[in-house]
Amino acid sequence: MKRTILTSVFILFGFFTALAFAANQMEAEIGKAAPDFTLPDSNGKSHALSDYKGKVVVLEWLNHGCPFVKKHYGSGNMQALQKAYAEKGVIWFSVISSAPGKQGYCTPEQANEITKDKNAAPSAVLLDPEGSVGKLYGAKTTPHMFIISKEGALVYNGGIDDIRSTDVEDVAKAKNYVRIALDELLAGKEVTEKTSQPYGCSVKYKD
Amino acid sequence: MNKNVSLYSIVGLILWLNGTFSPRNRTENFLQMPVQAQLISETKSIKPGTKFCVAVRLVMDEGWHTYWKNPGDSGLPTSIEWTLPEGFIADDIQWPFPQLFETSDIIGFGYESEVCLLTDIEAPSGLKTGSVVRLSASVEWLACREECVPGRSELTIELPVKERSPEPDARWAGYFASTRKNLPAVSSQWEISAALKRNKISIQVLPTGIFDRKMTDIVFFPEQERLVEYSEPQTIQKIDDGYSIEIQRSNAAAKIPSRLKGVLYTPQGWDTSAELRALLVDVSLDNNL
C-alpha cells in the first residue's frame, strides 16, 4: 500500500516536471526555438512564424502613442531599418499588443492609416489585441525588439539601442543593437550581444 | 477686386491662426504637464569649503508616477544634469526607496504624488563670501499613468555665500527631514548575505541581536537591471531569527554580477523604533551553481 502511494507520488511528480518543462519550452528563450504563433495582419492576412523558416524575422512591439516609439519614428530610424533590411530579405513584423481602449490600439484600418502616415515599411503590422503573442515572447515595452534566425531560433531579445531616452537627438549617437545583430546574422556570424535592456513605455495589455 | 482682397486676407488670417493655435502646438506646450519640478535648498546660504544639500522636488498629478534609478520593466529614471560654478562638485542623487507599480504583469519602480531627489554639493574653499552663487539643474523625467509623457525642466536657485554656519531654510526643512527617513541605510542590527541558487537569487537577512518583531511584508527592489524577474512573486521565509527572500532570475539575464545591490523594504521597520523601512543592500553575490 505504502509502495503504491509512493509510486503514484513519483508518477505525479514526473508528470508535473514534464508539464513544467513543456511550459518552459514554450517561452521565448535565447538560443532556443522561437515560439510559433499565428496572427492576422492589418489587411486580414494570417501569418504564422513557421511560414518564414529560412528567413530572418524581426518582431518590433509597437504603440504609436508612446514617446519612445515617437522618437524612433519621428527621427525616421525605425522606417530606415525596416527598408534597409527588407532589401536584404529580412521579414519585419510590427506587433501591436495594445488592448481595445488602451493607448496604441488600432483597428486594421487605423493600423494601415498610421503605417502610411508614418511612411513605415514593415512586411506587415500584426494585430495582437488579446496580448497572447506579446505575453508569449515576454514583450514588456514599446519598442521591444526580437530577432529570429533563418533556422527559427531566437537570437536577440532587447532594446533597439543603448541610449534610453525619448530624445530624437540620441538616435544618431546610440549603438543600434538591432542593426548590429542583423548585420552579424546576414554575414553568417553569431550575434554577439544577444540581450539588452529593452526600454520604453509598458505594453498596454488588456487588464 | 476689393472683395477678392478681403477674401484673401480672411483666408490668410484663418491660415495664420490655424498655424499659431493648432491643437498640436497647444497640447505639446501647455496641456501635458502632469509633473511640476522645483529646486530647493536645505540652507539659506553656503559656507566655503563645506557640503550643503539641495533637492529636486517633483510633484505629480494624481495617478501619475515618475521612476526610481532602476525603473523596472519599462520607464526611465529621472536624471539631473548640473551646471555649477567652477569648483563646485555635485554628488549622485540620493534616491528614496521606491514603490511598486503593476499593470498586466509589467512592473515599474518609482514614486507617485511627490518625491524629493536629494543631492549633496560641495562648495570650494576659495569661494568669496558676500558673493551670490547660481546653481542650475536640467531635470528630465518620464511620467506615466496609463500613457507616458516625458518632461524636462531647467531649474535655478541663487544662494548667498556667508562665512557663518548656514541656517536651515524653514520653508523646506520638513521636505528634507521626511525624505531622509525614506533613504535606504545600512543597519548594524542586520546582517545581509546573498547567493545564486540555480535559477533563483536568495537573500538572507539575519538580526545581529534580539529582534522579536515579526515581519510579514518584505520586498526587495533590485538596483541592477536584467538580474531578476520583477513580475515573479518573491518568496519570503522565516529562517532562524531572520528571513530569506527568494527571487526568480531574469530570463534575459545579463552576466551574473559579483555583488547584489538594491533595497530591502518593509513597512514594519527594521529598527526598534520602526522608522528605518529600507535597508541598503550591497553585498557579495555568492555563486552556488
PDB file of N, CA, C and O in Angstrom, chain A residues 149-206:
ATOM      1  N   SER A 149      16.381  33.783 -36.130  1.00  0.00           N
ATOM      2  CA  SER A 149      17.318  33.394 -37.197  1.00  0.00           C
ATOM      3  C   SER A 149      16.605  32.607 -38.301  1.00  0.00           C
ATOM      4  O   SER A 149      15.452  32.192 -38.138  1.00  0.00           O
ATOM      5  N   LYS A 150      17.318  32.372 -39.405  1.00  0.00           N
ATOM      6  CA  LYS A 150      16.748  31.592 -40.516  1.00  0.00           C
ATOM      7  C   LYS A 150      16.354  30.197 -40.066  1.00  0.00           C
ATOM      8  O   LYS A 150      15.452  29.583 -40.611  1.00  0.00           O
ATOM      9  N   GLU A 151      17.055  29.708 -39.050  1.00  0.00           N
ATOM     10  CA  GLU A 151      16.778  28.362 -38.525  1.00  0.00           C
ATOM     11  C   GLU A 151      15.612  28.377 -37.536  1.00  0.00           C
ATOM     12  O   GLU A 151      15.224  27.329 -37.022  1.00  0.00           O
ATOM     13  N   GLY A 152      15.085  29.555 -37.238  1.00  0.00           N
ATOM     14  CA  GLY A 152      13.936  29.635 -36.338  1.00  0.00           C
ATOM     15  C   GLY A 152      14.295  29.771 -34.871  1.00  0.00           C
ATOM     16  O   GLY A 152      13.445  29.605 -34.003  1.00  0.00           O
ATOM     17  N   ALA A 153      15.560  30.101 -34.582  1.00  0.00           N
ATOM     18  CA  ALA A 153      15.961  30.269 -33.177  1.00  0.00           C
ATOM     19  C   ALA A 153      15.883  31.748 -32.789  1.00  0.00           C
ATOM     20  O   ALA A 153      16.127  32.634 -33.609  1.00  0.00           O
ATOM     21  N   LEU A 154      15.525  31.989 -31.528  1.00  0.00           N
ATOM     22  CA  LEU A 154      15.520  33.357 -31.021  1.00  0.00           C
ATOM     23  C   LEU A 154      16.971  33.777 -30.765  1.00  0.00           C
ATOM     24  O   LEU A 154      17.669  33.139 -29.978  1.00  0.00           O
ATOM     25  N   VAL A 155      17.437  34.823 -31.444  1.00  0.00           N
ATOM     26  CA  VAL A 155      18.851  35.195 -31.314  1.00  0.00           C
ATOM     27  C   VAL A 155      19.051  36.576 -30.715  1.00  0.00           C
ATOM     28  O   VAL A 155      20.165  36.951 -30.362  1.00  0.00           O
ATOM     29  N   TYR A 156      17.983  37.356 -30.595  1.00  0.00           N
ATOM     30  CA  TYR A 156      18.107  38.653 -29.927  1.00  0.00           C
ATOM     31  C   TYR A 156      16.807  38.989 -29.211  1.00  0.00           C
ATOM     32  O   TYR A 156      15.717  38.792 -29.752  1.00  0.00           O
ATOM     33  N   ASN A 157      16.944  39.521 -27.989  1.00  0.00           N
ATOM     34  CA  ASN A 157      15.804  39.967 -27.189  1.00  0.00           C
ATOM     35  C   ASN A 157      16.252  41.199 -26.430  1.00  0.00           C
ATOM     36  O   ASN A 157      17.123  41.110 -25.568  1.00  0.00           O
ATOM     37  N   GLY A 158      15.709  42.367 -26.775  1.00  0.00           N
ATOM     38  CA  GLY A 158      16.116  43.556 -26.033  1.00  0.00           C
ATOM     39  C   GLY A 158      15.658  44.857 -26.641  1.00  0.00           C
ATOM     40  O   GLY A 158      14.668  44.911 -27.365  1.00  0.00           O
ATOM     41  N   GLY A 159      16.419  45.882 -26.320  1.00  0.00           N
ATOM     42  CA  GLY A 159      16.084  47.232 -26.771  1.00  0.00           C
ATOM     43  C   GLY A 159      16.551  47.452 -28.193  1.00  0.00           C
ATOM     44  O   GLY A 159      17.281  46.638 -28.762  1.00  0.00           O
ATOM     45  N   ILE A 160      16.138  48.586 -28.749  1.00  0.00           N
ATOM     46  CA  ILE A 160      16.580  48.895 -30.100  1.00  0.00           C
ATOM     47  C   ILE A 160      18.003  49.453 -30.075  1.00  0.00           C
ATOM     48  O   ILE A 160      18.801  49.160 -30.945  1.00  0.00           O
ATOM     49  N   ASP A 161      18.325  50.234 -29.033  1.00  0.00           N
ATOM     50  CA  ASP A 161      19.687  50.757 -28.921  1.00  0.00           C
ATOM     51  C   ASP A 161      20.057  50.973 -27.459  1.00  0.00           C
ATOM     52  O   ASP A 161      19.317  50.567 -26.563  1.00  0.00           O
ATOM     53  N   ASP A 162      21.208  51.600 -27.239  1.00  0.00           N
ATOM     54  CA  ASP A 162      21.740  51.679 -25.872  1.00  0.00           C
ATOM     55  C   ASP A 162      21.540  53.034 -25.200  1.00  0.00           C
ATOM     56  O   ASP A 162      22.062  53.245 -24.114  1.00  0.00           O
ATOM     57  N   ILE A 163      20.812  53.961 -25.825  1.00  0.00           N
ATOM     58  CA  ILE A 163      20.550  55.224 -25.118  1.00  0.00           C
ATOM     59  C   ILE A 163      19.061  55.305 -24.790  1.00  0.00           C
ATOM     60  O   ILE A 163      18.212  55.469 -25.659  1.00  0.00           O
ATOM     61  N   ARG A 164      18.789  55.173 -23.506  1.00  0.00           N
ATOM     62  CA  ARG A 164      17.403  55.102 -23.058  1.00  0.00           C
ATOM     63  C   ARG A 164      16.866  56.498 -22.851  1.00  0.00           C
ATOM     64  O   ARG A 164      17.053  57.089 -21.801  1.00  0.00           O
ATOM     65  N   SER A 165      16.197  57.011 -23.873  1.00  0.00           N
ATOM     66  CA  SER A 165      15.627  58.345 -23.743  1.00  0.00           C
ATOM     67  C   SER A 165      14.494  58.493 -24.729  1.00  0.00           C
ATOM     68  O   SER A 165      14.252  57.614 -25.553  1.00  0.00           O
ATOM     69  N   THR A 166      13.823  59.636 -24.659  1.00  0.00           N
ATOM     70  CA  THR A 166      12.792  59.945 -25.643  1.00  0.00           C
ATOM     71  C   THR A 166      13.294  61.032 -26.591  1.00  0.00           C
ATOM     72  O   THR A 166      12.535  61.588 -27.362  1.00  0.00           O
ATOM     73  N   ASP A 167      14.586  61.321 -26.494  1.00  0.00           N
ATOM     74  CA  ASP A 167      15.165  62.435 -27.230  1.00  0.00           C
ATOM     75  C   ASP A 167      15.626  61.993 -28.628  1.00  0.00           C
ATOM     76  O   ASP A 167      16.511  61.146 -28.765  1.00  0.00           O
ATOM     77  N   VAL A 168      15.033  62.595 -29.650  1.00  0.00           N
ATOM     78  CA  VAL A 168      15.338  62.255 -31.046  1.00  0.00           C
ATOM     79  C   VAL A 168      16.840  62.397 -31.336  1.00  0.00           C
ATOM     80  O   VAL A 168      17.417  61.608 -32.087  1.00  0.00           O
ATOM     81  N   GLU A 169      17.464  63.374 -30.700  1.00  0.00           N
ATOM     82  CA  GLU A 169      18.887  63.625 -30.966  1.00  0.00           C
ATOM     83  C   GLU A 169      19.792  62.459 -30.554  1.00  0.00           C
ATOM     84  O   GLU A 169      20.922  62.350 -31.030  1.00  0.00           O
ATOM     85  N   ASP A 170      19.309  61.621 -29.664  1.00  0.00           N
ATOM     86  CA  ASP A 170      20.124  60.495 -29.199  1.00  0.00           C
ATOM     87  C   ASP A 170      20.228  59.368 -30.230  1.00  0.00           C
ATOM     88  O   ASP A 170      21.126  58.529 -30.130  1.00  0.00           O
ATOM     89  N   VAL A 171      19.319  59.347 -31.181  1.00  0.00           N
ATOM     90  CA  VAL A 171      19.287  58.236 -32.144  1.00  0.00           C
ATOM     91  C   VAL A 171      20.627  58.076 -32.861  1.00  0.00           C
ATOM     92  O   VAL A 171      21.175  56.976 -32.960  1.00  0.00           O
ATOM     93  N   ALA A 172      21.162  59.205 -33.339  1.00  0.00           N
ATOM     94  CA  ALA A 172      22.410  59.157 -34.114  1.00  0.00           C
ATOM     95  C   ALA A 172      23.601  58.747 -33.251  1.00  0.00           C
ATOM     96  O   ALA A 172      24.541  58.131 -33.736  1.00  0.00           O
ATOM     97  N   LYS A 173      23.541  59.071 -31.953  1.00  0.00           N
ATOM     98  CA  LYS A 173      24.675  58.782 -31.056  1.00  0.00           C
ATOM     99  C   LYS A 173      24.644  57.356 -30.524  1.00  0.00           C
ATOM    100  O   LYS A 173      25.629  56.858 -29.991  1.00  0.00           O
ATOM    101  N   ALA A 174      23.485  56.715 -30.639  1.00  0.00           N
ATOM    102  CA  ALA A 174      23.309  55.424 -29.960  1.00  0.00           C
ATOM    103  C   ALA A 174      23.899  54.266 -30.748  1.00  0.00           C
ATOM    104  O   ALA A 174      24.086  54.334 -31.962  1.00  0.00           O
ATOM    105  N   LYS A 175      24.200  53.202 -30.007  1.00  0.00           N
ATOM    106  CA  LYS A 175      24.652  51.955 -30.618  1.00  0.00           C
ATOM    107  C   LYS A 175      23.388  51.146 -30.907  1.00  0.00           C
ATOM    108  O   LYS A 175      22.676  50.750 -29.976  1.00  0.00           O
ATOM    109  N   ASN A 176      23.096  50.932 -32.184  1.00  0.00           N
ATOM    110  CA  ASN A 176      21.859  50.250 -32.548  1.00  0.00           C
ATOM    111  C   ASN A 176      22.050  48.735 -32.526  1.00  0.00           C
ATOM    112  O   ASN A 176      22.625  48.142 -33.434  1.00  0.00           O
ATOM    113  N   TYR A 177      21.544  48.110 -31.463  1.00  0.00           N
ATOM    114  CA  TYR A 177      21.733  46.667 -31.278  1.00  0.00           C
ATOM    115  C   TYR A 177      21.099  45.846 -32.400  1.00  0.00           C
ATOM    116  O   TYR A 177      21.605  44.789 -32.774  1.00  0.00           O
ATOM    117  N   VAL A 178      19.967  46.319 -32.908  1.00  0.00           N
ATOM    118  CA  VAL A 178      19.232  45.558 -33.917  1.00  0.00           C
ATOM    119  C   VAL A 178      20.013  45.534 -35.233  1.00  0.00           C
ATOM    120  O   VAL A 178      20.156  44.491 -35.865  1.00  0.00           O
ATOM    121  N   ARG A 179      20.536  46.697 -35.609  1.00  0.00           N
ATOM    122  CA  ARG A 179      21.328  46.777 -36.830  1.00  0.00           C
ATOM    123  C   ARG A 179      22.567  45.866 -36.731  1.00  0.00           C
ATOM    124  O   ARG A 179      22.857  45.101 -37.650  1.00  0.00           O
ATOM    125  N   ILE A 180      23.236  45.939 -35.590  1.00  0.00           N
ATOM    126  CA  ILE A 180      24.447  45.127 -35.401  1.00  0.00           C
ATOM    127  C   ILE A 180      24.120  43.639 -35.479  1.00  0.00           C
ATOM    128  O   ILE A 180      24.770  42.874 -36.185  1.00  0.00           O
ATOM    129  N   ALA A 181      23.052  43.244 -34.770  1.00  0.00           N
ATOM    130  CA  ALA A 181      22.676  41.822 -34.751  1.00  0.00           C
ATOM    131  C   ALA A 181      22.279  41.345 -36.149  1.00  0.00           C
ATOM    132  O   ALA A 181      22.663  40.250 -36.569  1.00  0.00           O
ATOM    133  N   LEU A 182      21.517  42.164 -36.871  1.00  0.00           N
ATOM    134  CA  LEU A 182      21.080  41.765 -38.220  1.00  0.00           C
ATOM    135  C   LEU A 182      22.275  41.650 -39.168  1.00  0.00           C
ATOM    136  O   LEU A 182      22.362  40.706 -39.953  1.00  0.00           O
ATOM    137  N   ASP A 183      23.208  42.598 -39.078  1.00  0.00           N
ATOM    138  CA  ASP A 183      24.399  42.537 -39.936  1.00  0.00           C
ATOM    139  C   ASP A 183      25.205  41.275 -39.650  1.00  0.00           C
ATOM    140  O   ASP A 183      25.677  40.617 -40.575  1.00  0.00           O
ATOM    141  N   GLU A 184      25.334  40.949 -38.360  1.00  0.00           N
ATOM    142  CA  GLU A 184      26.078  39.738 -37.992  1.00  0.00           C
ATOM    143  C   GLU A 184      25.388  38.489 -38.548  1.00  0.00           C
ATOM    144  O   GLU A 184      26.025  37.627 -39.145  1.00  0.00           O
ATOM    145  N   LEU A 185      24.062  38.450 -38.348  1.00  0.00           N
ATOM    146  CA  LEU A 185      23.293  37.290 -38.825  1.00  0.00           C
ATOM    147  C   LEU A 185      23.413  37.119 -40.328  1.00  0.00           C
ATOM    148  O   LEU A 185      23.639  36.012 -40.825  1.00  0.00           O
ATOM    149  N   LEU A 186      23.263  38.221 -41.062  1.00  0.00           N
ATOM    150  CA  LEU A 186      23.274  38.158 -42.530  1.00  0.00           C
ATOM    151  C   LEU A 186      24.667  37.815 -43.057  1.00  0.00           C
ATOM    152  O   LEU A 186      24.801  37.288 -44.153  1.00  0.00           O
ATOM    153  N   ALA A 187      25.689  38.110 -42.227  1.00  0.00           N
ATOM    154  CA  ALA A 187      27.064  37.746 -42.615  1.00  0.00           C
ATOM    155  C   ALA A 187      27.399  36.317 -42.179  1.00  0.00           C
ATOM    156  O   ALA A 187      28.541  35.892 -42.296  1.00  0.00           O
ATOM    157  N   GLY A 188      26.406  35.635 -41.638  1.00  0.00           N
ATOM    158  CA  GLY A 188      26.604  34.257 -41.218  1.00  0.00           C
ATOM    159  C   GLY A 188      27.345  34.114 -39.904  1.00  0.00           C
ATOM    160  O   GLY A 188      27.832  33.041 -39.556  1.00  0.00           O
ATOM    161  N   LYS A 189      27.407  35.208 -39.141  1.00  0.00           N
ATOM    162  CA  LYS A 189      28.108  35.158 -37.840  1.00  0.00           C
ATOM    163  C   LYS A 189      27.116  34.974 -36.704  1.00  0.00           C
ATOM    164  O   LYS A 189      25.904  35.150 -36.877  1.00  0.00           O
ATOM    165  N   GLU A 190      27.682  34.691 -35.533  1.00  0.00           N
ATOM    166  CA  GLU A 190      26.844  34.585 -34.346  1.00  0.00           C
ATOM    167  C   GLU A 190      26.580  36.001 -33.815  1.00  0.00           C
ATOM    168  O   GLU A 190      27.446  36.873 -33.906  1.00  0.00           O
ATOM    169  N   VAL A 191      25.384  36.218 -33.291  1.00  0.00           N
ATOM    170  CA  VAL A 191      25.062  37.523 -32.708  1.00  0.00           C
ATOM    171  C   VAL A 191      25.857  37.672 -31.414  1.00  0.00           C
ATOM    172  O   VAL A 191      25.804  36.804 -30.552  1.00  0.00           O
ATOM    173  N   THR A 192      26.615  38.765 -31.280  1.00  0.00           N
ATOM    174  CA  THR A 192      27.454  38.914 -30.086  1.00  0.00           C
ATOM    175  C   THR A 192      26.650  39.397 -28.878  1.00  0.00           C
ATOM    176  O   THR A 192      26.758  38.835 -27.807  1.00  0.00           O
ATOM    177  N   GLU A 193      25.840  40.438 -29.085  1.00  0.00           N
ATOM    178  CA  GLU A 193      25.018  40.893 -27.951  1.00  0.00           C
ATOM    179  C   GLU A 193      23.603  40.372 -28.146  1.00  0.00           C
ATOM    180  O   GLU A 193      22.841  40.900 -28.939  1.00  0.00           O
ATOM    181  N   LYS A 194      23.286  39.329 -27.387  1.00  0.00           N
ATOM    182  CA  LYS A 194      22.020  38.626 -27.598  1.00  0.00           C
ATOM    183  C   LYS A 194      20.869  39.211 -26.801  1.00  0.00           C
ATOM    184  O   LYS A 194      19.709  38.993 -27.122  1.00  0.00           O
ATOM    185  N   THR A 195      21.219  39.907 -25.723  1.00  0.00           N
ATOM    186  CA  THR A 195      20.161  40.548 -24.930  1.00  0.00           C
ATOM    187  C   THR A 195      20.614  41.941 -24.539  1.00  0.00           C
ATOM    188  O   THR A 195      21.814  42.225 -24.467  1.00  0.00           O
ATOM    189  N   SER A 196      19.657  42.813 -24.315  1.00  0.00           N
ATOM    190  CA  SER A 196      19.951  44.125 -23.747  1.00  0.00           C
ATOM    191  C   SER A 196      18.687  44.555 -23.010  1.00  0.00           C
ATOM    192  O   SER A 196      17.650  43.905 -23.114  1.00  0.00           O
ATOM    193  N   GLN A 197      18.813  45.633 -22.272  1.00  0.00           N
ATOM    194  CA  GLN A 197      17.654  46.109 -21.528  1.00  0.00           C
ATOM    195  C   GLN A 197      16.694  46.792 -22.510  1.00  0.00           C
ATOM    196  O   GLN A 197      17.046  47.786 -23.111  1.00  0.00           O
ATOM    197  N   PRO A 198      15.481  46.233 -22.694  1.00  0.00           N
ATOM    198  CA  PRO A 198      14.532  46.953 -23.537  1.00  0.00           C
ATOM    199  C   PRO A 198      14.086  48.219 -22.801  1.00  0.00           C
ATOM    200  O   PRO A 198      14.024  48.218 -21.569  1.00  0.00           O
ATOM    201  N   TYR A 199      13.861  49.285 -23.516  1.00  0.00           N
ATOM    202  CA  TYR A 199      13.379  50.491 -22.836  1.00  0.00           C
ATOM    203  C   TYR A 199      12.194  51.062 -23.572  1.00  0.00           C
ATOM    204  O   TYR A 199      12.089  50.914 -24.789  1.00  0.00           O
ATOM    205  N   GLY A 200      11.312  51.706 -22.826  1.00  0.00           N
ATOM    206  CA  GLY A 200      10.150  52.315 -23.454  1.00  0.00           C
ATOM    207  C   GLY A 200       8.967  52.380 -22.519  1.00  0.00           C
ATOM    208  O   GLY A 200       9.113  52.267 -21.309  1.00  0.00           O
ATOM    209  N   CYS A 201       7.777  52.556 -23.121  1.00  0.00           N
ATOM    210  CA  CYS A 201       6.539  52.539 -22.348  1.00  0.00           C
ATOM    211  C   CYS A 201       6.172  51.072 -22.125  1.00  0.00           C
ATOM    212  O   CYS A 201       6.567  50.215 -22.895  1.00  0.00           O
ATOM    213  N   SER A 202       5.381  50.810 -21.094  1.00  0.00           N
ATOM    214  CA  SER A 202       4.923  49.436 -20.907  1.00  0.00           C
ATOM    215  C   SER A 202       3.954  49.081 -22.037  1.00  0.00           C
ATOM    216  O   SER A 202       3.252  49.953 -22.552  1.00  0.00           O
ATOM    217  N   VAL A 203       3.945  47.818 -22.419  1.00  0.00           N
ATOM    218  CA  VAL A 203       2.967  47.364 -23.423  1.00  0.00           C
ATOM    219  C   VAL A 203       1.589  47.453 -22.777  1.00  0.00           C
ATOM    220  O   VAL A 203       1.403  47.019 -21.639  1.00  0.00           O
ATOM    221  N   LYS A 204       0.638  48.033 -23.489  1.00  0.00           N
ATOM    222  CA  LYS A 204      -0.688  48.276 -22.894  1.00  0.00           C
ATOM    223  C   LYS A 204      -1.594  47.058 -23.077  1.00  0.00           C
ATOM    224  O   LYS A 204      -2.570  47.078 -23.832  1.00  0.00           O
ATOM    225  N   TYR A 205      -1.254  45.984 -22.349  1.00  0.00           N
ATOM    226  CA  TYR A 205      -2.034  44.756 -22.420  1.00  0.00           C
ATOM    227  C   TYR A 205      -3.418  44.947 -21.807  1.00  0.00           C
ATOM    228  O   TYR A 205      -3.619  45.848 -20.997  1.00  0.00           O
ATOM    229  N   LYS A 206      -4.317  44.019 -22.157  1.00  0.00           N
ATOM    230  CA  LYS A 206      -5.652  44.066 -21.528  1.00  0.00           C
ATOM    231  C   LYS A 206      -5.509  43.722 -20.043  1.00  0.00           C
ATOM    232  O   LYS A 206      -4.597  42.980 -19.671  1.00  0.00           O
TER     233      LYS A 206
END
